[in-house]
Amino acid sequence: MMTTLLVMLLYSWLFALATAIRNPIISGWNPDPSVLRVGDSYYVATSSFEYFPSTPIYKSTDLGNWELISHAFADPQSQHLFGVPTGAGSWAPTLSYIDGTFYIACMTRWTYDPVAKVWPRIYFASSVDLVEWSDLTWAEPWGIDPSLFHDPQSKKTYLNLMAPNNNEDRIWGIYQCEISLITGKCIDSYHSLWNGTLTHNINSRPEGPKMFYRLGFYYLMIAEGGTDDLHRTTIARSGSPTGPWEPNPNNPLLFNGAYGYDNLTVQSTGHSTLVETPGGDWYAAFLARRKIKGSSPLGRETFLTPVKWSQEGWPILNNEEPIMLSKSFGPSDVHQHLVPATFHDEFTSSVLHPSWYQLRTPYTSNFALDGHGLTFKPNVYGLSDRDTPAALLRKQKSLNMTFSATLSAIQGLYGPKMTVGISAYLSEFQHQDIGVTGCVNATGLCLYTTLLKNCTALSKQIPLNQTSISGLTLHIRATPLDYQLGYSLHPHLTPTYLATISSSWQAFAPANYLVFEGNSFALFASGGGEPWPYNGHDVGFTEVVETYFEENIPDYDIW
């Protein structure tokens, strides 16, 4: 028995040494990663859409463990996300480092009206520390997925982006111009760069251009095939940053949706950026989804894979093999935290933890921190409204976790439209709520749940038979296949669960809408379409705890 135990312990120790880095490296929805190394530190910026503050930036020293350090656009004056729908907002940032200064290029889509097709011009900002950022500089071209490339040979700076060929048929491709970092204007010809490897027509989606220089060649890496299972990474090279371009004969570089691999859990592998370590090793950061019975409740996350170079000078990603969750890579001394540490927030600081977000740009004061908890200042809006409700959200980081929030003491009369609670939130059309409200057909307080399935709501109330309550804790138990909504009358009591919904409902939008985010957990309070009573009692939360468990997600989407 002792021998068997020692063998098991030795095997576990050897496995731990071999695990090194496992995917995803940044869990929870963090799409369109742009990776950059400066010195011994690595940085990743990702899309944030309608969430504010905008455009998170993560830092790592080992490529396996990442810390959220800032947001590029944390000033409401820099991000006017008023009334934008789910899926719009800030898209696809790219980090650059030019002459000792960080730059980030980005764009904001304010709507996706099928007639107007409103797309903004590109903007960028600069920073010396990734914390304080300059005002926006608006670039002349319009489109999406911008990147700034500073040519180490000529010292010229180029703007590369996905843009339409004209304003009539709008066939998308990769475009470029040399740009002034002072004015944002093109200072040389604006021209088509490369249209990728797929048939170039109105359905083509060459996007996410990332340019770099290596050993005499300029490389242009793009994403193609849309953002679902056909998403892939391709590359071309040239002797000049303006082309002409020679496609890699072994494209695509990365494509888990290739024939024979369409049943893999990891899909949508694309939008890659390469980075070189100080020791000369190369890696690619890219977005991917983890499919659970065909859907992805966490949305698109940030993945990493090793890169080798062929004798002909082409990058080879992941040894030309599919991306598998069970596969580890990288140096064995990277002690990656596969199960995150428990998150515990008692709101004792005068500022929020940086991982909390609001929906869209706040233009009123929606909450307060007094060192003893979080107090909401509810307004007329709720989570189903395309505005900024009194709500704070955190991205769901694991497919196997519990989100628990303890309410401040509730007292006084509540109307049936007044609510305070928590939610598994995907969009204004899909959020699953549990909270406290005034009872509809009785006096006093009621617990309630609402399951919202693309505008179809299923609600129920449970009377608490009292007009005040303290110590009430609300829980959302998230597993790969479902979400359970529950409560306990004390934070440490076993929850009673009142409602369950399949996780697949937190993964797609209704017809004619888009959703590019994954699930978040929300704290909220709302007047339900009416102003919160001027003499209403304060509502809020004293504590939030997130507990994580091993995920054990299989390599193949078989459940």
Coordinates of C-alpha atoms in Angstrom, one line a residue:
M1 CA 0.0 0.0 0.0
M2 CA 2.8 2.4 0.9
T3 CA 4.7 1.5 -2.3
T4 CA 1.6 2.3 -4.4
L5 CA 1.1 5.6 -2.6
L6 CA 4.7 6.6 -3.2
V7 CA 4.4 5.7 -6.9
M8 CA 1.3 7.9 -7.1
L9 CA 3.0 10.8 -5.4
L10 CA 6.0 10.5 -7.6
Y11 CA 3.8 10.4 -10.7
S12 CA 1.9 13.5 -9.5
W13 CA 5.2 15.3 -8.9
L14 CA 6.6 14.4 -12.3
F15 CA 3.3 15.4 -13.9
A16 CA 3.4 18.8 -12.1
L17 CA 6.9 19.4 -13.4
A18 CA 5.7 18.6 -16.9
T19 CA 2.5 20.7 -16.9
A20 CA 4.3 24.0 -17.3
I21 CA 1.8 26.1 -19.2
R22 CA -1.7 24.9 -19.9
N23 CA -4.5 26.7 -21.9
P24 CA -6.3 29.0 -21.6
I25 CA -3.6 31.3 -20.2
I26 CA -6.2 34.1 -19.5
S27 CA -9.5 32.4 -18.7
G28 CA -12.9 34.0 -19.0
W29 CA -13.8 36.1 -22.1
N30 CA -10.7 37.9 -23.2
P31 CA -10.7 37.8 -27.0
D32 CA -8.5 39.4 -29.7
P33 CA -5.3 39.2 -27.6
S34 CA -2.4 41.4 -28.6
V35 CA 0.9 40.2 -26.9
L36 CA 4.0 42.4 -26.5
R37 CA 7.3 41.9 -24.7
V38 CA 9.3 44.8 -23.3
G39 CA 12.4 43.7 -21.3
D40 CA 11.5 40.7 -19.2
S41 CA 7.8 41.5 -19.0
Y42 CA 5.0 40.4 -21.3
Y43 CA 1.7 42.3 -21.8
V44 CA -1.6 41.3 -23.4
A45 CA -4.4 43.7 -24.3
T46 CA -7.9 42.3 -25.1
S47 CA -11.3 43.4 -26.4
S48 CA -13.9 44.7 -23.9
F49 CA -16.9 45.7 -26.1
E50 CA -19.6 47.5 -24.1
Y51 CA -17.8 47.0 -20.7
F52 CA -16.2 49.9 -18.9
P53 CA -13.4 50.6 -18.1
S54 CA -12.3 49.6 -21.5
T55 CA -9.5 47.4 -22.9
P56 CA -7.9 45.5 -20.1
I57 CA -4.1 45.0 -20.0
Y58 CA -2.5 42.0 -18.4
K59 CA 1.1 41.4 -17.4
S60 CA 3.2 38.3 -17.0
T61 CA 6.8 37.4 -16.4
D62 CA 6.5 33.7 -17.3
L63 CA 3.7 33.6 -20.0
G64 CA 1.7 31.2 -17.7
N65 CA 0.4 33.5 -14.9
W66 CA -1.2 36.8 -15.8
E67 CA -2.3 39.8 -13.7
L68 CA -4.7 42.5 -14.7
I69 CA -2.7 45.7 -14.2
S70 CA -4.7 48.4 -15.9
H71 CA -7.2 49.5 -18.6
A72 CA -6.2 51.6 -21.6
F73 CA -9.4 53.6 -21.6
A74 CA -10.6 54.2 -18.0
D75 CA -11.6 57.8 -18.5
P76 CA -15.3 58.2 -19.5
Q77 CA -14.3 61.0 -21.8
S78 CA -12.2 58.5 -23.9
Q79 CA -14.9 55.9 -24.4
H80 CA -18.4 57.1 -25.4
L81 CA -20.3 53.8 -25.1
F82 CA -23.7 55.4 -24.7
G83 CA -26.5 53.0 -25.6
V84 CA -24.3 50.6 -27.6
P85 CA -25.8 47.1 -28.0
T86 CA -24.2 43.9 -26.7
G87 CA -21.4 43.0 -29.1
A88 CA -20.6 46.6 -30.1
G89 CA -18.2 48.9 -28.2
S90 CA -14.4 48.6 -28.2
W91 CA -12.8 46.0 -30.4
A92 CA -9.5 44.3 -31.1
P93 CA -6.7 46.5 -29.6
T94 CA -3.1 46.1 -30.6
L95 CA -0.1 47.0 -28.4
S96 CA 3.1 48.4 -29.8
Y97 CA 6.3 49.8 -28.3
I98 CA 7.9 52.6 -30.3
D99 CA 10.9 54.6 -29.2
G100 CA 10.4 53.9 -25.5
T101 CA 6.6 54.6 -25.5
F102 CA 3.7 52.1 -25.5
Y103 CA 1.0 52.6 -28.1
I104 CA -2.4 51.0 -28.3
A105 CA -4.5 51.1 -31.4
C106 CA -8.2 50.4 -31.2
M107 CA -11.7 51.1 -32.6
T108 CA -15.2 51.5 -31.2
R109 CA -18.3 50.3 -33.0
W110 CA -21.3 52.2 -31.8
T111 CA -24.0 50.1 -33.5
Y112 CA -24.5 47.5 -36.1
D113 CA -27.4 48.9 -37.9
P114 CA -27.8 46.8 -41.1
V115 CA -28.6 49.9 -43.2
A116 CA -26.2 52.5 -41.9
K117 CA -23.4 50.0 -41.1
V118 CA -21.8 52.6 -38.9
W119 CA -18.1 52.0 -38.5
P120 CA -15.7 54.5 -36.8
R121 CA -12.4 55.7 -37.8
I122 CA -9.4 54.2 -35.9
Y123 CA -7.8 55.8 -32.9
F124 CA -4.7 55.2 -30.8
A125 CA -3.2 56.5 -27.6
S126 CA 0.3 56.4 -25.9
S127 CA 1.6 55.8 -22.5
V128 CA 5.0 55.4 -20.8
D129 CA 3.7 53.1 -18.0
L130 CA 0.5 51.5 -19.3
V131 CA -1.4 53.2 -16.6
E132 CA -1.7 56.9 -17.6
W133 CA -2.7 57.3 -21.2
S134 CA -2.7 60.2 -23.6
D135 CA -5.8 61.6 -25.2
L136 CA -7.0 59.8 -28.3
T137 CA -5.5 60.5 -31.7
W138 CA -8.0 59.7 -34.4
A139 CA -6.6 58.1 -37.6
E140 CA -7.9 59.0 -41.0
P141 CA -8.9 55.5 -42.3
W142 CA -12.0 53.7 -41.1
G143 CA -12.4 50.0 -40.4
I144 CA -11.6 47.6 -37.6
D145 CA -8.7 45.7 -36.0
P146 CA -6.0 48.4 -36.3
S147 CA -2.3 47.8 -35.5
L148 CA 0.7 50.2 -35.6
F149 CA 3.9 48.7 -37.0
H150 CA 7.1 50.6 -36.6
D151 CA 9.6 49.4 -39.2
P152 CA 13.0 48.8 -37.5
Q153 CA 14.8 49.4 -40.8
S154 CA 13.3 52.6 -42.2
K155 CA 11.9 53.9 -38.8
K156 CA 8.6 54.6 -40.6
T157 CA 5.3 53.7 -38.8
Y158 CA 2.5 52.0 -40.6
L159 CA -1.2 51.6 -39.8
N160 CA -2.6 48.2 -40.8
L161 CA -6.3 47.5 -40.5
M162 CA -9.3 45.6 -41.9
A163 CA -11.3 48.0 -44.1
P164 CA -13.8 47.9 -47.0
N165 CA -12.7 48.4 -50.6
N166 CA -15.3 51.2 -51.0
N167 CA -18.5 52.5 -49.6
E168 CA -20.7 50.7 -52.0
D169 CA -20.1 46.9 -52.1
R170 CA -17.9 46.9 -49.0
I171 CA -15.7 43.9 -49.6
W172 CA -13.3 43.7 -46.7
G173 CA -9.6 43.3 -46.9
I174 CA -6.4 44.3 -45.2
Y175 CA -5.3 47.9 -45.9
Q176 CA -2.3 50.1 -45.0
C177 CA -0.8 53.5 -45.0
E178 CA 2.2 55.2 -43.5
I179 CA 0.9 57.3 -40.7
S180 CA 1.8 60.3 -38.6
L181 CA 1.8 59.4 -34.9
I182 CA 1.2 63.2 -34.2
T183 CA -1.9 63.8 -36.4
G184 CA -3.2 60.3 -37.2
K185 CA -3.3 61.1 -40.9
C186 CA -1.9 59.0 -43.7
I187 CA 1.3 60.6 -45.0
D188 CA 1.7 58.2 -48.0
S189 CA -0.6 56.1 -50.2
Y190 CA -3.5 54.3 -48.7
H191 CA -3.7 50.9 -50.4
S192 CA -4.8 47.3 -50.3
L193 CA -2.2 45.1 -48.6
W194 CA -3.4 41.5 -48.8
N195 CA -6.7 39.7 -48.9
G196 CA -5.8 36.4 -47.3
T197 CA -6.1 32.9 -48.6
L198 CA -9.9 32.4 -48.9
T199 CA -12.1 33.4 -51.9
H200 CA -12.3 37.2 -51.8
N201 CA -15.9 38.3 -51.9
I202 CA -18.5 40.0 -49.7
N203 CA -18.3 37.1 -47.2
S204 CA -14.5 37.2 -46.8
R205 CA -13.4 38.3 -43.4
P206 CA -9.6 38.9 -43.5
E207 CA -9.0 40.6 -40.2
G208 CA -6.6 41.2 -37.3
P209 CA -3.5 42.2 -39.2
K210 CA -0.3 41.9 -37.1
M211 CA 3.1 42.7 -38.8
F212 CA 6.6 42.0 -37.6
Y213 CA 10.1 41.8 -38.9
R214 CA 12.5 38.9 -38.7
L215 CA 15.7 38.1 -40.5
G216 CA 15.1 40.2 -43.6
F217 CA 11.4 39.5 -44.0
Y218 CA 8.3 41.4 -43.1
Y219 CA 5.6 39.0 -42.0
L220 CA 1.9 39.8 -42.1
M221 CA -0.3 37.5 -39.9
I222 CA -4.1 37.7 -40.1
A223 CA -7.2 35.9 -39.1
E224 CA -9.7 34.5 -41.6
G225 CA -13.0 32.6 -41.8
G226 CA -15.2 34.6 -39.4
T227 CA -15.1 34.3 -35.6
D228 CA -16.8 30.9 -35.2
D229 CA -15.4 27.4 -36.0
L230 CA -13.9 28.4 -39.3
H231 CA -11.7 31.0 -37.6
R232 CA -8.0 30.4 -38.4
T233 CA -4.6 32.1 -38.6
T234 CA -2.7 32.6 -41.9
I235 CA 0.5 34.4 -42.8
A236 CA 2.4 36.0 -45.7
R237 CA 5.8 37.6 -46.0
S238 CA 7.5 40.2 -48.1
G239 CA 10.8 42.0 -48.5
S240 CA 9.0 45.3 -47.8
P241 CA 6.3 46.3 -45.3
T242 CA 4.1 47.5 -48.2
G243 CA 4.4 44.2 -50.2
P244 CA 3.9 42.4 -52.5
W245 CA 3.1 39.4 -50.3
E246 CA 4.0 35.7 -50.6
P247 CA 1.5 33.5 -48.8
N248 CA 2.9 30.6 -46.7
P249 CA 2.4 27.4 -48.7
N250 CA 1.4 25.7 -45.5
N251 CA -1.4 28.0 -44.6
P252 CA -3.4 28.0 -42.3
L253 CA -0.9 28.1 -39.5
L254 CA -3.6 27.4 -36.9
F255 CA -7.0 25.9 -37.5
N256 CA -8.7 23.6 -35.0
G257 CA -11.8 23.5 -37.2
A258 CA -9.9 21.7 -40.0
Y259 CA -11.3 18.5 -41.4
G260 CA -11.0 15.8 -38.8
Y261 CA -10.8 18.1 -35.8
D262 CA -14.4 19.6 -35.8
N263 CA -15.3 17.6 -32.6
L264 CA -12.5 19.1 -30.5
T265 CA -13.4 21.2 -27.5
V266 CA -11.1 24.0 -28.6
Q267 CA -12.4 25.9 -31.6
S268 CA -12.2 29.4 -33.2
T269 CA -8.4 29.4 -33.1
G270 CA -7.3 32.7 -34.7
H271 CA -6.4 36.4 -34.3
S272 CA -2.8 35.4 -33.4
T273 CA 0.2 37.6 -32.4
L274 CA 3.8 36.3 -32.1
V275 CA 6.2 37.2 -29.3
E276 CA 9.9 36.3 -28.8
T277 CA 11.3 35.5 -25.3
P278 CA 14.6 37.0 -24.2
G279 CA 16.1 33.5 -24.7
G280 CA 15.0 33.3 -28.4
D281 CA 11.9 31.1 -28.0
W282 CA 8.8 32.1 -29.8
Y283 CA 5.1 31.8 -28.9
A284 CA 1.8 32.8 -30.4
A285 CA -1.1 34.3 -28.4
F286 CA -4.5 33.8 -29.9
L287 CA -8.2 33.6 -29.2
A288 CA -10.1 30.4 -28.9
R289 CA -13.4 29.0 -27.5
R290 CA -13.9 26.0 -25.3
K291 CA -17.1 24.3 -26.6
I292 CA -19.3 22.6 -24.0
K293 CA -22.0 20.5 -25.8
G294 CA -21.6 22.8 -28.8
S295 CA -21.7 26.2 -27.0
S296 CA -19.2 28.4 -25.2
P297 CA -20.5 30.1 -22.1
L298 CA -17.2 31.7 -21.4
G299 CA -16.9 33.1 -24.9
R300 CA -13.5 33.6 -26.5
E301 CA -10.5 33.3 -24.2
T302 CA -6.7 33.9 -24.5
F303 CA -4.6 30.9 -25.5
L304 CA -0.9 30.4 -26.1
T305 CA 1.1 27.9 -28.2
P306 CA 4.8 27.5 -29.0
V307 CA 6.2 28.5 -32.3
K308 CA 9.1 27.0 -34.3
W309 CA 10.7 28.2 -37.5
S310 CA 11.1 26.1 -40.7
Q311 CA 14.3 26.1 -42.7
E312 CA 12.5 28.2 -45.2
G313 CA 11.8 30.9 -42.6
W314 CA 8.1 30.2 -42.0
P315 CA 6.6 30.0 -38.5
I316 CA 5.2 26.6 -37.4
L317 CA 2.5 26.8 -34.7
N318 CA 2.0 24.0 -32.2
N319 CA 4.0 21.6 -34.4
E320 CA 1.1 21.7 -36.9
E321 CA -1.1 19.8 -34.4
P322 CA -4.5 20.8 -33.1
I323 CA -4.7 22.7 -29.8
M324 CA -5.6 20.4 -27.0
L325 CA -6.5 21.4 -23.4
S326 CA -4.6 18.5 -22.0
K327 CA -1.3 19.4 -23.6
S328 CA 1.3 21.4 -21.7
F329 CA 4.2 23.3 -23.1
G330 CA 6.9 25.8 -22.2
P331 CA 9.6 25.7 -19.5
S332 CA 9.0 23.3 -16.6
D333 CA 9.7 26.0 -14.0
V334 CA 6.5 27.9 -14.9
H335 CA 4.3 27.1 -11.9
Q336 CA 1.0 28.1 -13.4
H337 CA -2.0 28.3 -11.1
L338 CA -4.5 26.0 -12.9
V339 CA -7.2 26.6 -10.3
P340 CA -7.4 30.3 -9.4
A341 CA -7.1 31.3 -5.8
T342 CA -10.4 32.2 -4.1
F343 CA -11.5 35.8 -4.9
H344 CA -12.7 37.7 -1.8
D345 CA -13.9 41.3 -1.9
E346 CA -15.3 43.1 1.2
F347 CA -15.2 46.5 -0.5
T348 CA -13.0 47.9 2.2
S349 CA -11.1 50.2 -0.2
S350 CA -12.1 53.6 -1.5
V351 CA -11.6 52.3 -5.0
L352 CA -12.9 49.2 -6.8
H353 CA -10.8 46.2 -7.5
P354 CA -9.8 46.6 -11.2
S355 CA -11.7 43.4 -12.2
W356 CA -15.1 45.0 -11.7
Y357 CA -16.8 46.6 -14.7
Q358 CA -19.9 48.7 -15.5
L359 CA -22.0 48.3 -18.6
R360 CA -21.3 51.1 -21.1
T361 CA -19.9 54.5 -20.1
P362 CA -21.2 55.7 -16.8
Y363 CA -22.6 59.2 -16.8
T364 CA -24.1 59.2 -13.3
S365 CA -22.8 58.0 -10.0
N366 CA -24.2 54.5 -9.6
F367 CA -22.5 53.2 -6.5
A368 CA -20.5 54.3 -3.5
L369 CA -17.7 52.8 -1.4
D370 CA -17.4 53.8 2.3
G371 CA -14.9 51.3 3.5
H372 CA -17.6 49.1 4.9
G373 CA -19.2 47.8 1.8
L374 CA -20.7 48.6 -1.6
T375 CA -23.8 50.8 -1.7
F376 CA -25.7 51.1 -4.9
K377 CA -27.4 54.2 -6.1
P378 CA -30.1 52.5 -8.2
N379 CA -31.6 54.2 -11.2
V380 CA -34.5 53.4 -13.5
Y381 CA -32.4 51.0 -15.6
G382 CA -31.9 47.3 -15.2
L383 CA -29.8 44.6 -16.8
S384 CA -32.3 44.3 -19.7
D385 CA -31.9 48.0 -20.7
R386 CA -29.4 49.2 -23.2
D387 CA -28.0 51.8 -20.8
T388 CA -25.9 51.9 -17.6
P389 CA -27.8 50.4 -14.7
A390 CA -26.5 50.4 -11.1
A391 CA -24.6 47.2 -11.6
L392 CA -21.0 45.9 -11.2
L393 CA -19.8 42.8 -13.1
R394 CA -16.9 40.4 -13.1
K395 CA -16.0 38.1 -15.9
Q396 CA -16.6 34.4 -15.2
K397 CA -13.1 32.9 -14.9
S398 CA -13.9 29.2 -14.6
L399 CA -16.4 26.6 -16.0
N400 CA -16.6 25.2 -12.5
M401 CA -17.0 27.8 -9.7
T402 CA -19.4 29.5 -7.3
F403 CA -20.2 33.2 -7.1
S404 CA -21.6 34.2 -3.7
A405 CA -22.6 37.7 -2.6
T406 CA -23.9 38.8 0.8
L407 CA -26.4 41.6 0.8
S408 CA -26.3 44.6 3.2
A409 CA -29.1 44.5 5.7
I410 CA -32.4 45.2 4.0
Q411 CA -35.2 47.1 5.8
G412 CA -38.2 49.2 5.1
L413 CA -40.9 48.8 2.5
Y414 CA -40.0 47.6 -1.0
G415 CA -42.2 48.0 -4.0
P416 CA -42.6 45.1 -6.5
K417 CA -40.4 46.9 -9.1
M418 CA -37.5 47.5 -6.8
T419 CA -34.8 44.8 -7.0
V420 CA -31.4 44.0 -5.6
G421 CA -29.6 40.8 -6.5
I422 CA -27.0 39.0 -8.5
S423 CA -27.0 37.6 -12.1
A424 CA -25.3 35.3 -14.5
Y425 CA -25.1 37.9 -17.3
L426 CA -24.4 37.6 -21.0
S427 CA -26.4 40.4 -22.6
E428 CA -29.6 42.5 -22.2
F429 CA -31.4 39.5 -23.7
Q430 CA -29.8 36.7 -21.6
H431 CA -29.3 37.1 -17.9
Q432 CA -30.3 34.8 -15.1
D433 CA -31.2 36.6 -11.9
I434 CA -31.8 35.9 -8.2
G435 CA -32.5 38.7 -5.7
V436 CA -34.9 40.4 -3.3
T437 CA -37.9 42.5 -4.2
G438 CA -41.2 43.7 -2.8
C439 CA -43.8 40.9 -3.0
V440 CA -46.4 41.4 -5.8
N441 CA -49.4 40.0 -3.9
A442 CA -48.3 40.4 -0.3
T443 CA -46.5 42.8 2.0
G444 CA -42.9 42.3 2.9
L445 CA -40.0 41.0 1.0
C446 CA -39.8 38.2 -1.5
L447 CA -36.9 36.2 -3.0
Y448 CA -37.3 36.0 -6.7
T449 CA -35.6 34.3 -9.7
T450 CA -35.9 35.3 -13.3
L451 CA -34.6 33.1 -16.2
L452 CA -34.3 35.2 -19.3
K453 CA -34.0 33.1 -22.5
N454 CA -33.6 35.6 -25.4
C455 CA -36.5 37.8 -24.3
T456 CA -38.6 35.0 -22.9
A457 CA -38.8 35.3 -19.1
L458 CA -39.7 32.7 -16.5
S459 CA -40.1 34.2 -13.0
K460 CA -41.1 33.1 -9.6
Q461 CA -41.3 34.6 -6.1
I462 CA -40.9 33.1 -2.6
P463 CA -42.2 35.2 0.3
L464 CA -39.7 35.8 3.2
N465 CA -42.6 36.8 5.4
Q466 CA -40.7 39.7 6.9
T467 CA -39.9 43.3 6.1
S468 CA -36.2 43.3 7.0
I469 CA -33.4 40.8 6.7
S470 CA -29.7 40.6 7.3
G471 CA -27.0 38.0 6.4
L472 CA -28.8 36.9 3.2
T473 CA -26.3 35.5 0.7
L474 CA -27.1 34.8 -2.9
H475 CA -25.3 32.1 -4.9
I476 CA -24.7 31.2 -8.5
R477 CA -23.2 27.7 -8.9
A478 CA -21.7 27.4 -12.4
T479 CA -20.7 24.1 -13.9
P480 CA -19.9 23.4 -17.5
L481 CA -23.4 22.3 -18.2
D482 CA -25.6 24.6 -16.1
Y483 CA -26.1 27.5 -13.7
Q484 CA -28.0 27.1 -10.4
L485 CA -29.4 30.1 -8.6
G486 CA -29.7 29.8 -4.8
Y487 CA -29.6 31.5 -1.4
S488 CA -28.6 31.0 2.2
L489 CA -29.6 32.9 5.3
H490 CA -25.9 33.0 6.4
P491 CA -22.8 33.2 4.2
H492 CA -21.5 29.8 5.5
L493 CA -24.7 27.8 5.3
T494 CA -25.3 25.3 2.5
P495 CA -27.3 27.1 -0.3
T496 CA -30.8 26.2 -1.2
Y497 CA -31.1 26.3 -5.0
L498 CA -34.3 27.6 -6.6
A499 CA -33.7 27.5 -10.3
T500 CA -31.4 25.9 -12.9
I501 CA -30.7 26.8 -16.5
S502 CA -28.5 25.2 -19.1
S503 CA -25.2 27.0 -19.7
S504 CA -26.0 27.0 -23.5
W505 CA -28.4 29.9 -22.9
Q506 CA -25.4 32.0 -21.9
A507 CA -23.6 31.6 -25.3
F508 CA -25.6 33.0 -28.2
A509 CA -27.7 36.0 -29.2
P510 CA -31.2 36.2 -30.6
A511 CA -31.7 36.5 -34.3
N512 CA -30.2 39.6 -36.0
Y513 CA -28.0 40.4 -32.9
L514 CA -24.4 39.7 -32.1
V515 CA -22.7 38.5 -29.0
F516 CA -18.9 38.5 -28.7
E517 CA -18.6 38.4 -24.9
G518 CA -18.8 35.5 -22.5
N519 CA -20.7 35.2 -19.2
S520 CA -20.1 37.6 -16.3
F521 CA -21.4 37.7 -12.8
A522 CA -23.3 40.9 -11.8
L523 CA -24.3 42.7 -8.7
F524 CA -27.2 45.0 -9.3
A525 CA -30.0 47.1 -8.0
S526 CA -32.8 48.7 -10.0
G527 CA -36.0 50.8 -9.7
G528 CA -37.5 48.7 -12.5
G529 CA -38.3 51.5 -14.8
E530 CA -39.1 54.0 -12.1
P531 CA -36.8 56.2 -10.0
W532 CA -35.6 54.6 -6.8
P533 CA -37.8 56.2 -4.0
Y534 CA -36.2 59.4 -2.7
N535 CA -36.6 58.1 0.8
G536 CA -35.7 54.4 0.0
H537 CA -33.3 52.6 2.2
D538 CA -29.7 51.9 1.0
V539 CA -29.1 48.6 -0.7
G540 CA -25.8 47.0 -1.6
F541 CA -23.4 44.2 -0.7
T542 CA -20.9 43.6 2.1
E543 CA -19.0 40.7 0.6
V544 CA -18.4 38.8 -2.6
V545 CA -16.6 35.4 -2.7
E546 CA -15.7 33.4 -5.8
T547 CA -14.7 29.8 -5.2
Y548 CA -13.0 27.8 -8.0
F549 CA -12.8 24.1 -8.6
E550 CA -10.9 21.9 -11.0
E551 CA -12.5 22.0 -14.4
N552 CA -11.4 18.7 -16.0
I553 CA -12.7 19.7 -19.4
P554 CA -12.1 17.0 -22.0
D555 CA -10.2 17.5 -25.3
Y556 CA -13.2 16.4 -27.3
D557 CA -16.6 18.0 -27.0
I558 CA -18.3 14.8 -25.8
W559 CA -20.6 15.0 -22.7

